[in-house]
Amino acid sequence: MTAGAVVMIANLLLLSFFGMAIACITPWYYFLFLFTLKLLCDVVLINFVSQKLEMKQVSYTVIIIFQIIFPFYNILIAALSIFGKYKWKGRGY
């Protein structure tokens, strides 16, 4: 399984637990645990990459904001790439 598929599945799972928590199907701490786990993994990875590339450290506020936005964006782009039509370099798909 590719890394992109793993990320998409993790984001789909995160959004599913969020929806189930809102609908009171599952407790909120399931969603919060998954969100915190994903946040910690991403922070460790971002810090590691930024140190290796000798970049300045990314603000934790920015990371948290993108953690909230990215699952929606990721699932939307995946759905549009499967079901939508697009043009690239003059060719339609």
Coordinates of N, CA and C in Angstrom, one line a residue:
M1 N 0.9 -1.2 0.0 CA 0.0 0.0 0.0 C 0.9 1.2 0.0
T2 N 0.6 2.2 -0.8 CA 1.4 3.4 -0.9 C 1.1 4.3 0.3
A3 N 2.1 5.3 0.5 CA 1.9 6.2 1.6 C 0.7 7.1 1.4
G4 N 0.4 7.4 0.2 CA -0.8 8.3 -0.1 C -2.1 7.6 0.3
A5 N -2.2 6.3 0.1 CA -3.4 5.5 0.4 C -3.5 5.4 2.0
V6 N -2.3 5.3 2.6 CA -2.4 5.2 4.1 C -2.8 6.5 4.7
V7 N -2.4 7.6 4.1 CA -2.8 9.0 4.6 C -4.3 9.2 4.3
M8 N -4.7 8.8 3.2 CA -6.2 8.9 2.8 C -7.0 8.1 3.8
I9 N -6.6 6.9 4.0 CA -7.4 6.0 4.9 C -7.4 6.6 6.3
A10 N -6.3 7.1 6.8 CA -6.2 7.7 8.1 C -7.1 8.9 8.2
N11 N -7.1 9.7 7.2 CA -8.0 10.9 7.2 C -9.5 10.5 7.1
L12 N -9.8 9.5 6.3 CA -11.2 9.0 6.2 C -11.6 8.5 7.6
L13 N -10.8 7.7 8.2 CA -11.1 7.2 9.6 C -11.3 8.3 10.6
L14 N -10.4 9.3 10.5 CA -10.5 10.5 11.4 C -11.9 11.2 11.2
L15 N -12.3 11.4 10.0 CA -13.5 12.1 9.7 C -14.7 11.2 10.1
S16 N -14.6 9.9 9.9 CA -15.6 9.0 10.3 C -15.9 9.0 11.8
F17 N -14.8 9.0 12.6 CA -14.9 9.0 14.0 C -15.5 10.4 14.5
F18 N -15.1 11.5 13.7 CA -15.7 12.8 14.1 C -17.2 12.8 13.8
G19 N -17.6 12.2 12.7 CA -19.1 12.2 12.4 C -19.8 11.3 13.4
M20 N -19.2 10.1 13.8 CA -19.8 9.2 14.7 C -19.9 9.9 16.1
A21 N -18.9 10.7 16.5 CA -18.9 11.3 17.8 C -20.0 12.4 17.8
I22 N -20.2 13.1 16.7 CA -21.2 14.1 16.6 C -22.6 13.5 16.7
A23 N -22.7 12.3 16.1 CA -24.0 11.6 16.1 C -24.2 10.8 17.4
C24 N -23.3 10.9 18.3 CA -23.3 10.1 19.6 C -23.3 8.6 19.4
I25 N -22.7 8.1 18.3 CA -22.5 6.7 18.1 C -21.3 6.2 18.9
T26 N -20.3 6.9 18.9 CA -19.1 6.6 19.6 C -18.7 7.7 20.6
P27 N -18.0 7.4 21.6 CA -17.6 8.5 22.6 C -16.5 9.4 21.9
W28 N -16.5 10.7 22.4 CA -15.6 11.7 21.8 C -14.1 11.3 22.0
Y29 N -13.8 10.5 23.1 CA -12.4 10.3 23.3 C -11.8 9.4 22.2
Y30 N -12.6 8.6 21.5 CA -12.1 7.8 20.4 C -11.5 8.8 19.3
F31 N -12.3 9.8 19.0 CA -11.9 10.8 18.0 C -10.7 11.6 18.5
L32 N -10.8 12.0 19.7 CA -9.7 12.8 20.3 C -8.4 12.0 20.3
F33 N -8.5 10.7 20.7 CA -7.3 9.9 20.7 C -6.7 9.7 19.3
L34 N -7.5 9.5 18.3 CA -7.0 9.4 16.9 C -6.4 10.7 16.4
F35 N -7.1 11.8 16.7 CA -6.6 13.1 16.3 C -5.3 13.4 17.0
T36 N -5.1 13.1 18.2 CA -3.9 13.4 18.9 C -2.8 12.5 18.4
L37 N -3.1 11.2 18.1 CA -2.1 10.3 17.6 C -1.6 10.8 16.2
K38 N -2.5 11.2 15.4 CA -2.1 11.7 14.0 C -1.3 13.0 14.2
L39 N -1.8 13.9 15.1 CA -1.0 15.1 15.3 C 0.4 14.9 15.8
L40 N 0.6 14.0 16.7 CA 1.9 13.7 17.2 C 2.8 13.1 16.1
C41 N 2.2 12.2 15.3 CA 3.0 11.6 14.2 C 3.4 12.7 13.2
D42 N 2.5 13.6 12.9 CA 2.8 14.6 11.9 C 3.8 15.6 12.5
V43 N 3.7 16.0 13.8 CA 4.7 16.9 14.4 C 6.1 16.3 14.4
V44 N 6.2 15.0 14.7 CA 7.5 14.4 14.7 C 8.1 14.3 13.3
L45 N 7.3 14.0 12.4 CA 7.8 13.9 11.0 C 8.1 15.3 10.4
I46 N 7.3 16.3 10.7 CA 7.6 17.6 10.2 C 8.9 18.2 10.9
N47 N 9.1 18.0 12.2 CA 10.3 18.4 12.8 C 11.5 17.7 12.3
F48 N 11.4 16.4 12.1 CA 12.5 15.6 11.6 C 12.9 16.1 10.2
V49 N 12.0 16.3 9.3 CA 12.3 16.7 7.9 C 12.8 18.2 7.9
S50 N 12.2 19.0 8.7 CA 12.7 20.4 8.8 C 14.1 20.5 9.3
Q51 N 14.5 19.6 10.2 CA 15.9 19.6 10.7 C 16.8 19.1 9.7
K52 N 16.4 18.0 9.0 CA 17.3 17.4 7.9 C 17.5 18.4 6.8
L53 N 16.5 19.2 6.4 CA 16.6 20.2 5.4 C 17.1 21.5 5.8
E54 N 17.4 21.6 7.1 CA 18.0 22.8 7.7 C 17.0 24.0 7.5
M55 N 15.7 23.8 7.8 CA 14.7 24.8 7.7 C 14.4 25.3 9.1
K56 N 13.7 26.4 9.2 CA 13.3 26.9 10.5 C 12.1 26.0 11.0
Q57 N 11.9 26.0 12.2 CA 10.8 25.2 12.8 C 9.5 25.7 12.5
V58 N 8.5 24.9 12.2 CA 7.2 25.3 11.8 C 6.4 25.5 13.1
S59 N 5.6 26.6 13.1 CA 4.8 26.9 14.2 C 3.8 25.8 14.5
Y60 N 3.6 25.5 15.8 CA 2.6 24.5 16.2 C 1.2 24.9 15.9
T61 N 1.0 26.2 16.0 CA -0.4 26.7 15.7 C -0.7 26.4 14.2
V62 N 0.2 26.6 13.3 CA 0.0 26.3 11.9 C -0.3 24.9 11.7
I63 N 0.5 24.0 12.4 CA 0.3 22.6 12.3 C -1.1 22.2 12.7
I64 N -1.6 22.7 13.8 CA -2.9 22.3 14.3 C -4.0 22.8 13.3
I65 N -3.8 24.0 12.8 CA -4.8 24.5 11.8 C -4.9 23.6 10.6
F66 N -3.7 23.2 10.1 CA -3.7 22.3 8.9 C -4.2 20.9 9.3
Q67 N -4.0 20.5 10.5 CA -4.5 19.2 10.9 C -6.1 19.2 10.9
I68 N -6.7 20.3 11.1 CA -8.1 20.4 11.1 C -8.6 20.5 9.6
I69 N -7.9 21.2 8.8 CA -8.3 21.4 7.4 C -8.0 20.2 6.5
F70 N -6.8 19.6 6.7 CA -6.3 18.7 5.7 C -7.2 17.4 5.5
P71 N -7.8 16.8 6.5 CA -8.6 15.6 6.2 C -9.7 15.9 5.3
F72 N -10.4 17.1 5.4 CA -11.5 17.4 4.5 C -10.9 17.6 3.1
Y73 N -9.8 18.3 3.0 CA -9.2 18.6 1.7 C -8.7 17.3 1.0
N74 N -8.1 16.4 1.8 CA -7.6 15.2 1.3 C -8.7 14.3 0.7
I75 N -9.8 14.1 1.4 CA -10.9 13.3 1.0 C -11.6 13.9 -0.2
L76 N -11.7 15.2 -0.2 CA -12.4 15.9 -1.4 C -11.6 15.7 -2.6
I77 N -10.3 15.9 -2.6 CA -9.4 15.7 -3.7 C -9.4 14.3 -4.2
A78 N -9.4 13.3 -3.3 CA -9.5 11.9 -3.7 C -10.8 11.6 -4.4
A79 N -11.9 12.1 -3.8 CA -13.2 11.9 -4.5 C -13.3 12.5 -5.8
L80 N -12.8 13.7 -6.0 CA -12.8 14.4 -7.2 C -11.9 13.8 -8.3
S81 N -10.8 13.2 -7.8 CA -9.9 12.5 -8.8 C -10.6 11.2 -9.3
I82 N -11.4 10.6 -8.5 CA -12.1 9.4 -9.0 C -13.3 9.7 -9.8
F83 N -14.1 10.6 -9.3 CA -15.4 10.8 -9.9 C -15.5 12.0 -10.8
G84 N -14.6 13.0 -10.7 CA -14.6 14.2 -11.4 C -13.9 14.1 -12.8
K85 N -14.1 15.1 -13.6 CA -13.5 15.2 -14.9 C -12.6 16.4 -14.8
Y86 N -11.4 16.3 -15.4 CA -10.5 17.4 -15.4 C -9.7 17.4 -16.7
K87 N -9.0 18.6 -16.9 CA -8.1 18.7 -18.1 C -6.7 19.0 -17.6
W88 N -5.8 18.4 -18.2 CA -4.4 18.6 -17.9 C -3.6 18.6 -19.2
K89 N -2.9 19.7 -19.4 CA -2.1 19.9 -20.6 C -2.9 19.7 -21.9
G90 N -4.1 20.2 -21.8 CA -5.0 20.2 -23.0 C -5.7 18.9 -23.2
R91 N -5.5 17.9 -22.4 CA -6.2 16.6 -22.5 C -7.3 16.5 -21.5
G92 N -8.4 16.0 -21.9 CA -9.5 15.7 -20.9 C -9.5 14.3 -20.4
Y93 N -9.8 14.2 -19.1 CA -9.8 12.9 -18.5 C -11.1 12.7 -17.8

